[in-house]
Amino acid sequence: MDDALQALTELSNLSRHQLNGGGFNGLNDVDGEEEEEYDIEAWETITKCFREVQSVLDQNRALIQQVNENHQSKLRDNLVKNVALIRDINSNISKVSRLYSDLSVDFCNIVNRRRELALFESKNRDDNVDSAES
């Protein structure tokens, strides 16, 4: 889990200037405070999801180790226990899939809100320029 969090932190540090510098097409027109709010929201969403995913994957690692130990023991009771353990593993895989799906939706919503805000800000700026020229 530490490796994943460290990688996420490094990615965040490397990418933060791209987000703030208009790395998303046409989004550098957004007011600085509002832009930073969306950047923080995006990173918090991503971080929360990755932590949840890592937790589930850690659970699966422990379950798989238990399944392997039970299998190696070749004891009937332990092999019967593997059925439930494998169901838990499959359930966890579905949970990870749902988490990534939710992350995708959340992230798209954040980007769309930023684009809408950028368009709104751009339109207001254009209206102000037109008013000043009149």
PDB file of C-alpha atoms in Angstrom:
ATOM      1  CA  MET A   1       0.000   0.000   0.000  1.00  0.00           C
ATOM      2  CA  ASP A   2       2.851   2.383   0.760  1.00  0.00           C
ATOM      3  CA  ASP A   3       4.240   1.996  -2.771  1.00  0.00           C
ATOM      4  CA  ALA A   4       0.902   2.888  -4.325  1.00  0.00           C
ATOM      5  CA  LEU A   5       0.471   5.951  -2.112  1.00  0.00           C
ATOM      6  CA  GLN A   6       4.026   7.063  -2.815  1.00  0.00           C
ATOM      7  CA  ALA A   7       3.481   6.669  -6.554  1.00  0.00           C
ATOM      8  CA  LEU A   8       0.221   8.595  -6.307  1.00  0.00           C
ATOM      9  CA  THR A   9       1.921  11.389  -4.369  1.00  0.00           C
ATOM     10  CA  GLU A  10       4.711  11.628  -6.939  1.00  0.00           C
ATOM     11  CA  LEU A  11       2.165  11.653  -9.764  1.00  0.00           C
ATOM     12  CA  SER A  12       0.233  14.360  -7.969  1.00  0.00           C
ATOM     13  CA  ASN A  13       3.338  16.496  -7.512  1.00  0.00           C
ATOM     14  CA  LEU A  14       4.423  16.069 -11.128  1.00  0.00           C
ATOM     15  CA  SER A  15       0.991  16.684 -12.592  1.00  0.00           C
ATOM     16  CA  ARG A  16      -0.175  19.515 -10.365  1.00  0.00           C
ATOM     17  CA  HIS A  17       1.612  22.148 -12.440  1.00  0.00           C
ATOM     18  CA  GLN A  18       0.105  20.690 -15.637  1.00  0.00           C
ATOM     19  CA  LEU A  19      -3.396  20.958 -14.171  1.00  0.00           C
ATOM     20  CA  ASN A  20      -2.761  24.499 -12.972  1.00  0.00           C
ATOM     21  CA  GLY A  21      -1.053  25.447 -16.215  1.00  0.00           C
ATOM     22  CA  GLY A  22      -3.988  24.499 -18.412  1.00  0.00           C
ATOM     23  CA  GLY A  23      -3.031  20.891 -19.065  1.00  0.00           C
ATOM     24  CA  PHE A  24      -6.707  20.210 -19.763  1.00  0.00           C
ATOM     25  CA  ASN A  25      -7.554  21.669 -23.175  1.00  0.00           C
ATOM     26  CA  GLY A  26      -8.900  25.172 -22.891  1.00  0.00           C
ATOM     27  CA  LEU A  27      -9.269  25.158 -19.144  1.00  0.00           C
ATOM     28  CA  ASN A  28      -6.613  27.681 -18.279  1.00  0.00           C
ATOM     29  CA  ASP A  29      -9.220  30.466 -18.536  1.00  0.00           C
ATOM     30  CA  VAL A  30     -10.732  29.461 -15.205  1.00  0.00           C
ATOM     31  CA  ASP A  31     -10.278  31.807 -12.246  1.00  0.00           C
ATOM     32  CA  GLY A  32      -7.295  30.683 -10.120  1.00  0.00           C
ATOM     33  CA  GLU A  33      -9.253  29.964  -6.926  1.00  0.00           C
ATOM     34  CA  GLU A  34     -11.965  28.006  -8.724  1.00  0.00           C
ATOM     35  CA  GLU A  35      -9.367  26.130 -10.773  1.00  0.00           C
ATOM     36  CA  GLU A  36      -7.477  25.141  -7.636  1.00  0.00           C
ATOM     37  CA  GLU A  37     -10.744  24.017  -6.014  1.00  0.00           C
ATOM     38  CA  TYR A  38     -11.372  21.616  -8.886  1.00  0.00           C
ATOM     39  CA  ASP A  39      -7.754  20.417  -8.865  1.00  0.00           C
ATOM     40  CA  ILE A  40      -7.991  19.669  -5.146  1.00  0.00           C
ATOM     41  CA  GLU A  41     -11.340  17.944  -5.633  1.00  0.00           C
ATOM     42  CA  ALA A  42      -9.928  15.823  -8.461  1.00  0.00           C
ATOM     43  CA  TRP A  43      -6.870  14.741  -6.467  1.00  0.00           C
ATOM     44  CA  GLU A  44      -8.937  14.026  -3.356  1.00  0.00           C
ATOM     45  CA  THR A  45     -11.318  11.881  -5.426  1.00  0.00           C
ATOM     46  CA  ILE A  46      -8.477   9.971  -7.067  1.00  0.00           C
ATOM     47  CA  THR A  47      -6.596   9.495  -3.789  1.00  0.00           C
ATOM     48  CA  LYS A  48      -9.700   8.274  -1.939  1.00  0.00           C
ATOM     49  CA  CYS A  49     -10.487   5.763  -4.686  1.00  0.00           C
ATOM     50  CA  PHE A  50      -6.930   4.442  -4.900  1.00  0.00           C
ATOM     51  CA  ARG A  51      -6.806   3.985  -1.132  1.00  0.00           C
ATOM     52  CA  GLU A  52     -10.062   2.038  -1.191  1.00  0.00           C
ATOM     53  CA  VAL A  53      -8.859  -0.071  -4.118  1.00  0.00           C
ATOM     54  CA  GLN A  54      -5.547  -0.767  -2.394  1.00  0.00           C
ATOM     55  CA  SER A  55      -7.371  -1.837   0.758  1.00  0.00           C
ATOM     56  CA  VAL A  56      -9.508  -4.308  -1.191  1.00  0.00           C
ATOM     57  CA  LEU A  57      -6.474  -5.630  -3.055  1.00  0.00           C
ATOM     58  CA  ASP A  58      -4.656  -6.117   0.249  1.00  0.00           C
ATOM     59  CA  GLN A  59      -7.647  -8.110   1.502  1.00  0.00           C
ATOM     60  CA  ASN A  60      -7.513 -10.229  -1.642  1.00  0.00           C
ATOM     61  CA  ARG A  61      -3.813 -10.866  -1.153  1.00  0.00           C
ATOM     62  CA  ALA A  62      -4.515 -12.234   2.341  1.00  0.00           C
ATOM     63  CA  LEU A  63      -7.441 -14.315   1.057  1.00  0.00           C
ATOM     64  CA  ILE A  64      -5.343 -15.783  -1.754  1.00  0.00           C
ATOM     65  CA  GLN A  65      -2.588 -16.694   0.699  1.00  0.00           C
ATOM     66  CA  GLN A  66      -5.176 -18.445   2.867  1.00  0.00           C
ATOM     67  CA  VAL A  67      -6.566 -20.301  -0.161  1.00  0.00           C
ATOM     68  CA  ASN A  68      -3.055 -21.456  -1.090  1.00  0.00           C
ATOM     69  CA  GLU A  69      -2.338 -22.649   2.452  1.00  0.00           C
ATOM     70  CA  ASN A  70      -5.656 -24.497   2.583  1.00  0.00           C
ATOM     71  CA  HIS A  71      -4.987 -26.104  -0.777  1.00  0.00           C
ATOM     72  CA  GLN A  72      -1.511 -27.207   0.218  1.00  0.00           C
ATOM     73  CA  SER A  73      -2.809 -28.758   3.420  1.00  0.00           C
ATOM     74  CA  LYS A  74      -5.128 -30.991   1.360  1.00  0.00           C
ATOM     75  CA  LEU A  75      -7.402 -31.306   4.408  1.00  0.00           C
ATOM     76  CA  ARG A  76     -11.041 -31.719   3.455  1.00  0.00           C
ATOM     77  CA  ASP A  77     -12.269 -28.992   5.839  1.00  0.00           C
ATOM     78  CA  ASN A  78      -9.720 -26.523   4.543  1.00  0.00           C
ATOM     79  CA  LEU A  79     -10.622 -27.269   0.927  1.00  0.00           C
ATOM     80  CA  VAL A  80     -14.295 -26.689   1.763  1.00  0.00           C
ATOM     81  CA  LYS A  81     -13.360 -23.328   3.331  1.00  0.00           C
ATOM     82  CA  ASN A  82     -11.729 -22.342   0.044  1.00  0.00           C
ATOM     83  CA  VAL A  83     -15.137 -22.147  -1.635  1.00  0.00           C
ATOM     84  CA  ALA A  84     -16.181 -19.260   0.616  1.00  0.00           C
ATOM     85  CA  LEU A  85     -12.758 -17.629   0.374  1.00  0.00           C
ATOM     86  CA  ILE A  86     -12.863 -17.722  -3.424  1.00  0.00           C
ATOM     87  CA  ARG A  87     -16.356 -16.182  -3.352  1.00  0.00           C
ATOM     88  CA  ASP A  88     -14.937 -13.369  -1.197  1.00  0.00           C
ATOM     89  CA  ILE A  89     -12.105 -12.870  -3.685  1.00  0.00           C
ATOM     90  CA  ASN A  90     -14.577 -12.662  -6.576  1.00  0.00           C
ATOM     91  CA  SER A  91     -16.718 -10.216  -4.617  1.00  0.00           C
ATOM     92  CA  ASN A  92     -13.680  -8.053  -3.966  1.00  0.00           C
ATOM     93  CA  ILE A  93     -12.776  -8.040  -7.656  1.00  0.00           C
ATOM     94  CA  SER A  94     -16.284  -6.783  -8.431  1.00  0.00           C
ATOM     95  CA  LYS A  95     -15.854  -4.116  -5.759  1.00  0.00           C
ATOM     96  CA  VAL A  96     -12.595  -2.914  -7.347  1.00  0.00           C
ATOM     97  CA  SER A  97     -14.311  -2.750 -10.727  1.00  0.00           C
ATOM     98  CA  ARG A  98     -17.141  -0.649  -9.235  1.00  0.00           C
ATOM     99  CA  LEU A  99     -14.650   1.665  -7.531  1.00  0.00           C
ATOM    100  CA  TYR A 100     -12.811   2.303 -10.798  1.00  0.00           C
ATOM    101  CA  SER A 101     -16.112   2.844 -12.603  1.00  0.00           C
ATOM    102  CA  ASP A 102     -17.215   5.352  -9.956  1.00  0.00           C
ATOM    103  CA  LEU A 103     -13.841   7.088 -10.193  1.00  0.00           C
ATOM    104  CA  SER A 104     -14.236   7.429 -13.937  1.00  0.00           C
ATOM    105  CA  VAL A 105     -17.694   9.001 -13.570  1.00  0.00           C
ATOM    106  CA  ASP A 106     -16.565  11.338 -10.773  1.00  0.00           C
ATOM    107  CA  PHE A 107     -13.501  12.456 -12.687  1.00  0.00           C
ATOM    108  CA  CYS A 108     -15.511  13.102 -15.870  1.00  0.00           C
ATOM    109  CA  ASN A 109     -17.975  15.178 -13.847  1.00  0.00           C
ATOM    110  CA  ILE A 110     -15.147  17.267 -12.397  1.00  0.00           C
ATOM    111  CA  VAL A 111     -13.654  17.889 -15.849  1.00  0.00           C
ATOM    112  CA  ASN A 112     -17.069  18.767 -17.289  1.00  0.00           C
ATOM    113  CA  ARG A 113     -17.748  21.245 -14.482  1.00  0.00           C
ATOM    114  CA  ARG A 114     -14.372  22.847 -15.144  1.00  0.00           C
ATOM    115  CA  ARG A 115     -15.127  23.149 -18.840  1.00  0.00           C
ATOM    116  CA  GLU A 116     -18.522  24.699 -18.106  1.00  0.00           C
ATOM    117  CA  LEU A 117     -16.931  27.166 -15.715  1.00  0.00           C
ATOM    118  CA  ALA A 118     -14.236  28.018 -18.262  1.00  0.00           C
ATOM    119  CA  LEU A 119     -16.877  28.669 -20.922  1.00  0.00           C
ATOM    120  CA  PHE A 120     -18.881  30.801 -18.490  1.00  0.00           C
ATOM    121  CA  GLU A 121     -15.789  32.811 -17.521  1.00  0.00           C
ATOM    122  CA  SER A 122     -14.783  33.231 -21.161  1.00  0.00           C
ATOM    123  CA  LYS A 123     -18.280  34.414 -22.113  1.00  0.00           C
ATOM    124  CA  ASN A 124     -18.323  36.903 -19.219  1.00  0.00           C
ATOM    125  CA  ARG A 125     -14.906  38.206 -20.239  1.00  0.00           C
ATOM    126  CA  ASP A 126     -16.077  38.602 -23.843  1.00  0.00           C
ATOM    127  CA  ASP A 127     -19.248  40.401 -22.678  1.00  0.00           C
ATOM    128  CA  ASN A 128     -17.156  42.752 -20.528  1.00  0.00           C
ATOM    129  CA  VAL A 129     -14.844  43.537 -23.448  1.00  0.00           C
ATOM    130  CA  ASP A 130     -17.826  44.212 -25.712  1.00  0.00           C
ATOM    131  CA  SER A 131     -19.342  46.512 -23.061  1.00  0.00           C
ATOM    132  CA  ALA A 132     -16.096  48.410 -22.635  1.00  0.00           C
ATOM    133  CA  GLU A 133     -15.760  48.952 -26.392  1.00  0.00           C
ATOM    134  CA  SER A 134     -19.282  50.395 -26.672  1.00  0.00           C
TER     135      SER A 134
END
